[in-house]
CSV table of C-alpha atoms and ligand atoms in Angstrom, one decimal:
chain,number,residue,atom,x,y,z
A,138,UNK,CA,89.4,24.2,-25.7
A,139,UNK,CA,86.0,24.1,-27.3
A,140,UNK,CA,84.0,21.0,-27.9
A,141,UNK,CA,83.4,22.6,-31.0
A,142,UNK,CA,85.7,25.0,-32.6
A,143,UNK,CA,84.2,26.6,-35.5
A,144,UNK,CA,86.3,30.0,-35.0
A,145,UNK,CA,89.0,28.3,-35.9
A,146,UNK,CA,88.0,26.3,-39.4
A,147,UNK,CA,87.5,29.0,-40.6
A,148,UNK,CA,90.4,30.9,-40.0
A,149,UNK,CA,91.5,28.4,-41.7
A,150,UNK,CA,89.6,28.4,-44.9
A,151,UNK,CA,89.2,32.8,-44.2
A,152,UNK,CA,90.5,33.5,-47.6
A,153,UNK,CA,88.4,31.4,-49.8
A,154,UNK,CA,85.5,31.6,-47.6
A,155,UNK,CA,85.4,35.7,-47.9
A,156,UNK,CA,86.6,36.1,-51.8
A,157,UNK,CA,83.1,33.2,-52.3
A,158,UNK,CA,80.9,35.5,-50.0
A,159,UNK,CA,81.2,38.8,-52.0
A,160,UNK,CA,81.3,37.2,-54.9
A,161,UNK,CA,77.8,36.8,-54.2
A,162,UNK,CA,77.8,39.6,-53.3
A,163,UNK,CA,78.9,41.4,-56.1
A,164,UNK,CA,77.1,39.6,-59.0
A,165,UNK,CA,73.4,40.6,-56.4
A,166,UNK,CA,71.8,36.9,-56.9
A,167,UNK,CA,70.7,36.2,-53.4
A,168,UNK,CA,68.7,33.6,-53.7
A,169,UNK,CA,68.5,29.7,-56.4
A,170,UNK,CA,71.1,30.3,-59.0
A,171,UNK,CA,74.5,29.2,-60.3
A,172,UNK,CA,76.3,29.1,-56.8
A,173,UNK,CA,73.1,26.6,-55.9
A,174,UNK,CA,73.4,24.9,-58.6
A,175,UNK,CA,76.1,24.1,-59.2
A,176,UNK,CA,76.5,22.8,-55.9
A,177,UNK,CA,73.3,20.8,-56.0
A,178,UNK,CA,75.7,19.2,-58.7
A,179,UNK,CA,78.4,19.0,-56.7
A,180,UNK,CA,77.0,16.9,-53.8
A,181,UNK,CA,75.3,14.5,-55.9
A,182,UNK,CA,78.4,13.7,-57.5
A,183,UNK,CA,79.6,13.0,-53.9
A,184,UNK,CA,77.2,10.7,-53.2
A,185,UNK,CA,76.5,9.2,-56.0
A,186,UNK,CA,73.5,10.1,-56.7
A,187,UNK,CA,71.8,11.4,-60.0
A,188,UNK,CA,69.8,14.2,-58.2
A,189,UNK,CA,70.1,16.6,-55.7
A,190,UNK,CA,67.6,19.4,-54.4
A,191,UNK,CA,69.1,22.0,-52.1
A,192,UNK,CA,66.9,23.2,-49.0
A,193,UNK,CA,66.3,25.3,-46.2
A,194,UNK,CA,66.9,22.5,-43.5
A,195,UNK,CA,68.3,19.0,-43.2
A,196,UNK,CA,64.1,19.2,-41.6
A,197,UNK,CA,62.6,20.4,-44.6
A,198,UNK,CA,64.5,17.3,-46.6
A,199,UNK,CA,63.2,15.2,-44.6
A,200,UNK,CA,59.9,16.6,-44.6
A,201,UNK,CA,59.6,16.9,-48.4
A,202,UNK,CA,61.3,13.0,-48.6
A,203,UNK,CA,57.6,11.5,-47.0
A,204,UNK,CA,55.6,14.3,-48.6
A,205,UNK,CA,56.5,13.8,-51.7
A,206,UNK,CA,56.8,10.0,-51.5
A,207,UNK,CA,53.1,10.3,-51.2
A,208,UNK,CA,53.4,9.9,-46.4
A,209,UNK,CA,49.9,10.6,-44.4
A,210,UNK,CA,47.4,11.1,-42.7
A,211,UNK,CA,47.2,7.1,-40.9
A,212,UNK,CA,50.8,6.1,-42.4
A,213,UNK,CA,52.9,4.2,-40.4
A,214,UNK,CA,57.2,5.2,-40.0
A,215,UNK,CA,59.2,3.6,-38.4
A,216,UNK,CA,62.0,5.0,-37.2
A,217,UNK,CA,64.7,4.7,-34.0
A,218,UNK,CA,64.0,6.4,-31.1
A,219,UNK,CA,67.9,7.2,-30.5
A,220,UNK,CA,68.4,10.4,-32.6
A,221,UNK,CA,67.9,14.1,-33.0
A,222,UNK,CA,64.0,15.1,-32.4
A,223,UNK,CA,63.5,16.3,-35.9
A,224,UNK,CA,63.6,12.3,-37.4
A,225,UNK,CA,60.0,11.6,-35.6
A,226,UNK,CA,58.8,15.6,-35.8
A,227,UNK,CA,58.8,15.5,-40.5
A,228,UNK,CA,56.9,12.5,-39.8
A,229,UNK,CA,54.0,13.7,-37.0
A,230,UNK,CA,53.8,17.3,-39.1
A,231,UNK,CA,53.0,14.8,-42.0
A,232,UNK,CA,49.9,13.2,-39.7
A,233,UNK,CA,51.5,10.3,-40.1
A,234,UNK,CA,52.9,8.3,-37.2
A,235,UNK,CA,56.8,7.3,-36.2
A,236,UNK,CA,56.5,3.5,-35.5
A,237,UNK,CA,59.8,3.1,-32.8
A,238,UNK,CA,62.3,0.2,-32.9
A,239,UNK,CA,65.5,-0.3,-30.9
A,240,UNK,CA,68.8,0.5,-31.7
A,241,UNK,CA,71.6,-2.0,-32.2
A,242,UNK,CA,73.5,-0.9,-28.6
A,243,UNK,CA,76.8,-1.6,-30.5
A,244,UNK,CA,76.6,1.6,-33.6
A,245,UNK,CA,73.3,2.9,-31.9
A,246,UNK,CA,71.5,2.8,-35.5
A,247,UNK,CA,68.1,1.3,-35.9
A,248,UNK,CA,68.7,-2.3,-35.8
A,249,UNK,CA,67.1,-4.6,-38.5
A,250,UNK,CA,65.9,-7.7,-36.6
A,251,UNK,CA,64.1,-6.0,-34.7
A,252,UNK,CA,62.1,-4.1,-37.7
A,253,UNK,CA,59.8,-6.7,-39.7
A,254,UNK,CA,57.9,-7.1,-36.1
A,255,UNK,CA,56.7,-3.2,-36.3
A,256,UNK,CA,55.7,-3.6,-39.9
A,257,UNK,CA,51.9,-3.4,-40.6
A,258,UNK,CA,49.5,-2.6,-43.3
A,259,UNK,CA,50.0,0.9,-42.3
A,260,UNK,CA,54.1,1.3,-43.0
A,261,UNK,CA,54.7,3.2,-45.7
A,262,UNK,CA,58.2,3.7,-45.2
A,263,UNK,CA,61.3,3.6,-43.3
A,264,UNK,CA,63.7,6.4,-41.9
A,265,UNK,CA,67.2,4.9,-41.3
A,266,UNK,CA,69.4,7.5,-39.0
A,267,UNK,CA,73.3,6.8,-39.7
A,268,UNK,CA,74.3,8.6,-36.5
A,269,UNK,CA,77.4,10.0,-35.7
A,270,UNK,CA,78.3,9.9,-38.9
A,271,UNK,CA,78.1,6.1,-39.7
A,272,UNK,CA,75.7,4.2,-41.7
A,273,UNK,CA,72.9,1.1,-40.2
A,274,UNK,CA,72.3,-1.7,-41.7
A,275,UNK,CA,71.1,-1.3,-44.8
A,276,UNK,CA,71.5,-4.1,-46.9
A,277,UNK,CA,68.7,-5.7,-44.2
A,278,UNK,CA,66.9,-1.9,-44.3
A,279,UNK,CA,66.6,-2.2,-47.9
A,280,UNK,CA,65.7,-6.5,-47.8
A,281,UNK,CA,63.0,-5.5,-45.8
A,282,UNK,CA,61.7,-2.6,-47.7
A,283,UNK,CA,61.4,-4.6,-50.8
A,284,UNK,CA,59.7,-7.5,-49.2
A,285,UNK,CA,57.1,-5.3,-47.6
A,286,UNK,CA,56.8,-2.8,-50.5
A,287,UNK,CA,58.4,0.3,-48.0
A,288,UNK,CA,60.2,3.2,-49.1
A,289,UNK,CA,63.0,4.4,-47.8
A,290,UNK,CA,64.4,7.5,-46.9
A,291,UNK,CA,67.5,7.6,-45.3
A,292,UNK,CA,68.5,10.2,-42.7
A,293,UNK,CA,72.3,11.1,-43.6
A,294,UNK,CA,72.9,14.4,-41.5
A,295,UNK,CA,75.9,13.1,-40.1
A,296,UNK,CA,76.5,11.4,-42.6
A,297,UNK,CA,77.6,13.0,-45.2
A,298,UNK,CA,80.5,11.5,-47.5
A,299,UNK,CA,80.2,8.2,-45.3
A,300,UNK,CA,80.6,4.8,-47.0
A,301,UNK,CA,78.4,1.3,-46.8
A,302,UNK,CA,80.3,-1.0,-48.9
A,303,UNK,CA,81.6,0.9,-50.7
A,304,UNK,CA,78.3,2.6,-51.6
A,305,UNK,CA,77.9,6.6,-50.3
A,306,UNK,CA,75.6,7.7,-47.3
A,307,UNK,CA,71.9,8.6,-49.3
A,308,UNK,CA,72.2,6.9,-52.7
A,309,UNK,CA,71.1,3.5,-50.6
A,310,UNK,CA,67.6,4.7,-50.2
A,311,UNK,CA,65.1,6.3,-51.9
A,312,UNK,CA,66.0,9.5,-50.9
A,313,UNK,CA,69.2,10.7,-48.9
A,314,UNK,CA,68.9,14.1,-46.4
A,315,UNK,CA,71.3,15.9,-45.5
A,316,UNK,CA,71.9,19.0,-42.6
A,317,UNK,CA,73.7,22.0,-43.5
A,318,UNK,CA,73.6,23.0,-39.8
A,319,UNK,CA,76.3,24.8,-39.1
A,320,UNK,CA,77.9,22.2,-36.3
A,321,UNK,CA,77.9,19.2,-38.7
A,322,UNK,CA,80.7,17.7,-40.6
A,323,UNK,CA,80.0,20.2,-43.7
A,324,UNK,CA,78.2,23.0,-42.0
A,325,UNK,CA,77.4,26.3,-43.2
A,326,UNK,CA,77.2,29.7,-41.6
A,327,UNK,CA,73.2,29.4,-41.2
A,328,UNK,CA,70.8,26.7,-41.9
A,329,UNK,CA,70.9,24.1,-44.5
A,330,UNK,CA,69.8,20.7,-46.1
A,331,UNK,CA,69.3,19.1,-49.4
A,332,UNK,CA,68.4,15.8,-50.7
A,333,UNK,CA,69.8,13.5,-52.9
A,334,UNK,CA,67.8,10.6,-55.3
A,335,UNK,CA,67.6,8.4,-58.4
A,336,UNK,CA,64.0,9.3,-58.7
A,337,UNK,CA,63.7,12.4,-61.5
A,338,UNK,CA,60.4,12.4,-61.2
A,339,UNK,CA,61.2,12.8,-57.3
A,340,UNK,CA,62.9,15.4,-57.9
A,341,UNK,CA,60.9,17.3,-60.1
A,342,UNK,CA,58.4,16.4,-57.3
A,343,UNK,CA,60.4,18.1,-54.7
A,344,UNK,CA,61.7,20.8,-56.7
A,345,UNK,CA,57.9,21.6,-57.3
A,346,UNK,CA,57.2,22.1,-53.0
A,347,UNK,CA,60.4,23.7,-52.3
A,348,UNK,CA,58.8,27.4,-53.8
A,349,UNK,CA,55.1,27.2,-53.6
A,350,UNK,CA,54.5,25.1,-55.7
A,351,UNK,CA,55.5,27.3,-58.9
A,352,UNK,CA,55.3,26.2,-61.7
A,353,UNK,CA,59.0,26.8,-63.4
A,354,UNK,CA,57.8,28.1,-65.7
A,355,UNK,CA,55.1,31.4,-64.6
A,356,UNK,CA,55.9,32.0,-61.8
A,357,UNK,CA,52.2,32.7,-60.4
A,358,UNK,CA,51.0,29.5,-61.6
A,359,UNK,CA,51.2,27.5,-58.3
A,360,UNK,CA,50.9,24.1,-59.7
A,361,UNK,CA,51.3,22.2,-55.9
A,362,UNK,CA,50.3,23.6,-51.8
A,363,UNK,CA,54.6,23.7,-50.7
A,364,UNK,CA,56.5,25.7,-49.3
A,365,UNK,CA,59.2,27.7,-48.6
A,366,UNK,CA,62.3,27.0,-48.2
A,367,UNK,CA,65.8,27.4,-51.0
A,368,UNK,CA,68.6,27.5,-49.5
A,369,UNK,CA,70.6,31.4,-49.7
A,370,UNK,CA,73.1,31.9,-52.7
A,371,UNK,CA,75.7,32.6,-50.0
A,372,UNK,CA,75.1,29.4,-48.0
A,373,UNK,CA,75.8,27.5,-51.6
A,374,UNK,CA,79.3,29.7,-52.3
A,375,UNK,CA,80.2,28.2,-48.3
A,376,UNK,CA,79.2,25.7,-48.7
A,377,UNK,CA,81.0,25.2,-52.3
A,378,UNK,CA,84.4,26.4,-50.7
A,379,UNK,CA,84.4,24.0,-47.6
A,380,UNK,CA,83.3,20.3,-50.0
A,381,UNK,CA,86.8,21.2,-51.3
A,382,UNK,CA,87.8,20.7,-47.9
A,383,UNK,CA,85.8,17.4,-46.6
A,384,UNK,CA,87.5,14.7,-47.4
A,385,UNK,CA,90.3,16.1,-45.5
A,386,UNK,CA,88.5,16.7,-42.7
A,387,UNK,CA,87.0,13.3,-42.2
A,388,UNK,CA,90.3,11.9,-42.8
A,389,UNK,CA,91.0,14.0,-40.0
A,390,UNK,CA,88.6,13.5,-37.8
A,391,UNK,CA,89.0,9.5,-38.3
A,392,UNK,CA,92.5,9.6,-37.9
A,393,UNK,CA,92.0,11.5,-33.8
A,394,UNK,CA,89.3,8.4,-33.5
A,395,UNK,CA,91.2,6.3,-34.4
A,396,UNK,CA,93.6,7.9,-31.9
A,397,UNK,CA,91.4,8.3,-28.8
A,398,UNK,CA,90.7,4.4,-29.3
A,399,UNK,CA,94.0,3.3,-29.3
A,400,UNK,CA,94.8,5.1,-26.2
A,401,UNK,CA,91.1,4.6,-24.6
A,402,UNK,CA,90.7,0.9,-25.0
A,403,UNK,CA,93.2,-0.2,-22.3
A,404,UNK,CA,90.9,1.4,-19.6
A,405,UNK,CA,88.2,-1.6,-19.7
A,406,UNK,CA,85.6,0.5,-17.5
A,407,UNK,CA,84.6,2.4,-20.6
A,408,UNK,CA,83.7,1.1,-24.3
A,409,UNK,CA,85.3,2.7,-27.7
A,410,UNK,CA,82.8,3.5,-30.6
A,411,UNK,CA,82.5,0.0,-32.6
A,412,UNK,CA,83.2,0.5,-36.5
A,413,UNK,CA,80.6,-2.3,-38.3
A,414,UNK,CA,82.2,-4.1,-41.2
A,415,UNK,CA,82.0,-2.9,-44.7
A,416,UNK,CA,81.7,0.9,-43.3
A,417,UNK,CA,83.3,4.3,-43.9
A,418,UNK,CA,82.3,6.3,-40.5
A,419,UNK,CA,83.1,9.9,-40.8
A,420,UNK,CA,83.3,10.2,-36.7
A,421,UNK,CA,80.1,13.4,-36.9
A,422,UNK,CA,81.1,12.2,-32.9
A,423,UNK,CA,82.8,10.4,-31.2
A,424,UNK,CA,80.8,8.8,-28.6
A,425,UNK,CA,82.5,6.3,-25.4
A,426,UNK,CA,80.2,4.1,-23.4
A,427,UNK,CA,80.1,4.6,-19.8
A,428,UNK,CA,78.5,3.2,-16.2
A,429,UNK,CA,75.5,5.1,-16.4
A,430,UNK,CA,76.0,5.6,-12.8
A,431,UNK,CA,79.4,7.1,-13.0
A,432,UNK,CA,79.1,9.5,-15.9
A,433,UNK,CA,77.8,12.7,-14.6
A,434,UNK,CA,81.1,11.9,-12.2
A,435,UNK,CA,83.3,11.5,-15.4
A,436,UNK,CA,81.7,14.9,-16.2
A,437,UNK,CA,81.6,17.5,-13.9
A,438,UNK,CA,85.2,16.4,-13.5
A,439,UNK,CA,86.5,16.4,-17.1
A,440,UNK,CA,84.4,19.9,-17.4
A,441,UNK,CA,86.2,21.3,-14.0
A,442,UNK,CA,89.8,19.8,-15.9
A,443,UNK,CA,88.6,21.6,-19.3
A,444,UNK,CA,87.2,18.8,-21.2
A,445,UNK,CA,84.0,19.3,-22.7
A,446,UNK,CA,81.8,16.9,-23.5
A,447,UNK,CA,78.0,16.7,-24.5
A,448,UNK,CA,75.6,14.1,-24.0
A,449,UNK,CA,73.8,12.9,-27.6
A,450,UNK,CA,71.2,11.5,-26.8
A,451,UNK,CA,70.0,12.4,-22.8
A,452,UNK,CA,66.1,11.3,-23.6
A,453,UNK,CA,64.8,8.9,-26.7
A,454,UNK,CA,63.0,10.1,-28.4
A,455,UNK,CA,59.9,7.0,-27.5
A,456,UNK,CA,60.2,8.7,-23.8
A,457,UNK,CA,59.9,12.5,-24.9
A,458,UNK,CA,56.9,14.9,-23.7
A,459,UNK,CA,56.3,16.0,-26.8
A,460,UNK,CA,55.5,12.2,-28.3
A,461,UNK,CA,54.0,11.7,-25.3
A,462,UNK,CA,51.2,11.0,-27.0
A,463,UNK,CA,52.0,7.6,-29.1
A,464,UNK,CA,51.3,6.0,-25.8
A,465,UNK,CA,55.1,4.4,-25.4
A,466,UNK,CA,56.5,3.5,-22.1
A,467,UNK,CA,60.3,3.4,-20.1
A,468,UNK,CA,61.1,-0.2,-20.9
A,469,UNK,CA,59.3,-0.4,-24.5
A,470,UNK,CA,62.7,0.4,-26.2
A,471,UNK,CA,65.4,-0.8,-23.6
A,472,UNK,CA,69.3,-0.2,-25.7
A,473,UNK,CA,67.7,2.9,-26.7
A,474,UNK,CA,67.4,3.9,-22.9
A,475,UNK,CA,70.4,2.6,-22.2
A,476,UNK,CA,72.5,4.5,-24.7
A,477,UNK,CA,70.5,7.6,-23.4
A,478,UNK,CA,72.6,6.9,-20.0
A,479,UNK,CA,75.7,5.4,-21.1
A,480,UNK,CA,76.8,7.7,-24.3
A,481,UNK,CA,79.0,10.7,-24.0
A,482,UNK,CA,80.1,11.7,-26.7
A,483,UNK,CA,84.1,14.1,-26.4
A,484,UNK,CA,85.4,16.6,-28.7
A,485,UNK,CA,86.7,16.1,-32.4
A,486,UNK,CA,87.2,18.1,-34.6
A,487,UNK,CA,89.8,18.0,-37.9
A,488,UNK,CA,91.4,21.9,-36.2
A,489,UNK,CA,92.0,19.6,-32.4
A,490,UNK,CA,95.7,18.8,-31.8
A,491,UNK,CA,97.4,16.1,-30.8
A,492,UNK,CA,98.1,17.4,-27.1
A,493,UNK,CA,94.8,19.1,-26.6
A,494,UNK,CA,94.1,14.9,-27.9
A,495,UNK,CA,96.5,13.8,-25.3
A,496,UNK,CA,94.7,15.9,-22.6
A,497,UNK,CA,91.7,14.3,-23.2
A,498,UNK,CA,92.7,11.0,-23.0
A,499,UNK,CA,95.2,12.2,-19.9
A,500,UNK,CA,91.6,13.5,-18.3
A,501,UNK,CA,89.9,11.1,-18.1
A,502,UNK,CA,92.7,8.3,-17.2
A,503,UNK,CA,92.9,10.3,-14.3
A,504,UNK,CA,89.4,9.9,-13.3
A,505,UNK,CA,89.4,6.4,-13.4
A,506,UNK,CA,92.6,5.7,-12.0
A,507,UNK,CA,91.2,8.1,-8.6
A,508,UNK,CA,88.0,6.1,-8.6
A,509,UNK,CA,89.0,3.0,-9.8
A,510,UNK,CA,92.8,2.1,-9.1
A,511,UNK,CA,93.5,0.4,-12.5
B,763,PLP,C1,71.0,17.8,-37.4
B,763,PLP,C2,70.1,17.0,-37.3
B,763,PLP,C3,68.5,16.9,-38.2
B,763,PLP,C4,68.0,17.5,-38.7
B,763,PLP,O1,68.6,18.9,-39.5
B,763,PLP,P1,68.5,20.3,-39.2
B,763,PLP,O2,70.0,21.2,-40.7
B,763,PLP,O3,68.8,21.2,-38.4
B,763,PLP,O4,66.8,20.1,-40.0
B,763,PLP,C5,67.4,15.3,-38.3
B,763,PLP,N1,68.6,14.7,-38.5
B,763,PLP,C6,69.5,14.0,-37.6
B,763,PLP,C7,69.8,12.9,-37.4
B,763,PLP,C8,70.6,16.1,-37.3
B,763,PLP,O5,71.6,15.1,-36.2
C-alpha cells in the first residue's frame, strides 16, 4: 500500500490525459494561451470567484497576492504556525513579519479568538490556511478583518472545492490561493498554482507581475518589476482533464474518511478528525490525533505491517530554525506544539480500495489491542 498513489490515478484517466498532452504538443503553444486561459475560467467558476490567474506554484500565488495587496517592509501578517513553510516564507520574502496565532486543537486551523490580541498598527493582512482540506472559521476572520481594515488572503492550497456556509474555498477573502503540486487534491505533473479573486484591479496587477511587469500590448515595455511565474500549457491541459474528475474524487475521499471514522471511533485512545459545522471537508489529509508517547511506536508498528503514515507537521513554524530570528520559544503556541506531537495522517485517496482501508483499520486496532488490551 502507498500513502498516495499517483500512478493509480493516472492509469484511471490515462487516455484522456495522453490525448490532452498530445493536443498541446501538436499545437506548439507551450506557455500561456488558450489551455491556460480556459483553465483559469474553469477554476474561477468552480470557486465562485470572478477572476483567476494561473501561476507557477501555490507559493507564487501567496507571494503575488500579498505583494499586490501592498504588503511590504515592516508590515505584519497574521497567520498560523501549523502549516507548510511556504505560508510564512512568502511573508518574509516581502520583508514583512509573520505573526503567529495559535490553532484550534480540534480543526488544526487558526483560532480566530486569538487574532485580535495580536493585531497592531502594523498589521496589514490575515493569512488563514484551510488545513487538510477544511476551511478555517472565515466568518470570524472576516469580521476581524473588517473591524481593523485588514486584507485576507486564503491559503487554500489544500482545499480546492471545499465549502464553508455554501461558499467555496478561495472566494471568501480578498484573494484565494491554490497549489497544483502533484500531491494536492488537484495535482499537476509538475508545479503549478492559481489565485482567485473578485477584484479586477488586483487581477490586472497580478497578471502584470506574473510576466516581468511587461505591458500586455508591448512585451518589451515594462510597467512594473515582477517575476516569471507562468503556468505551462501542458500542465493546464492535464489539470483541465483532472478538474472534471475532482468532484468525484473529493466525494470518494469523504466516503473513505467517513468509513475510517466509523471504524476507528470505538478506540478511545485516538481522536478522529473533527469536521466543524457548516463545512464541506475535502480531506486532503485524514489526520488523527494519538498520544504523543505512543505515536512513534504506532508509526513503526504500522510501517512494519505495510501501512504508510505521515506526520503533517512535525515542527510548527515558530520553532523552525529558519524562523528563529522572530524570537519565538517553545511554549508560546501550545496548541500548535501539541498538534505537531500528536497528529498522524493515514492514507487517503480516491483509488484506495476498501480492502486497503480495512487493512489500515485492522492494523491500528491490533496495535491498540496489544498495547492497552482494549
Ligand atoms: C502545498 C502548499 C503550499 C505551496 O504550494 P506549492 O505549489 O508547493 O508552492 C502552500 N501552503 C500550503 C498549506 C500547502 O499545502
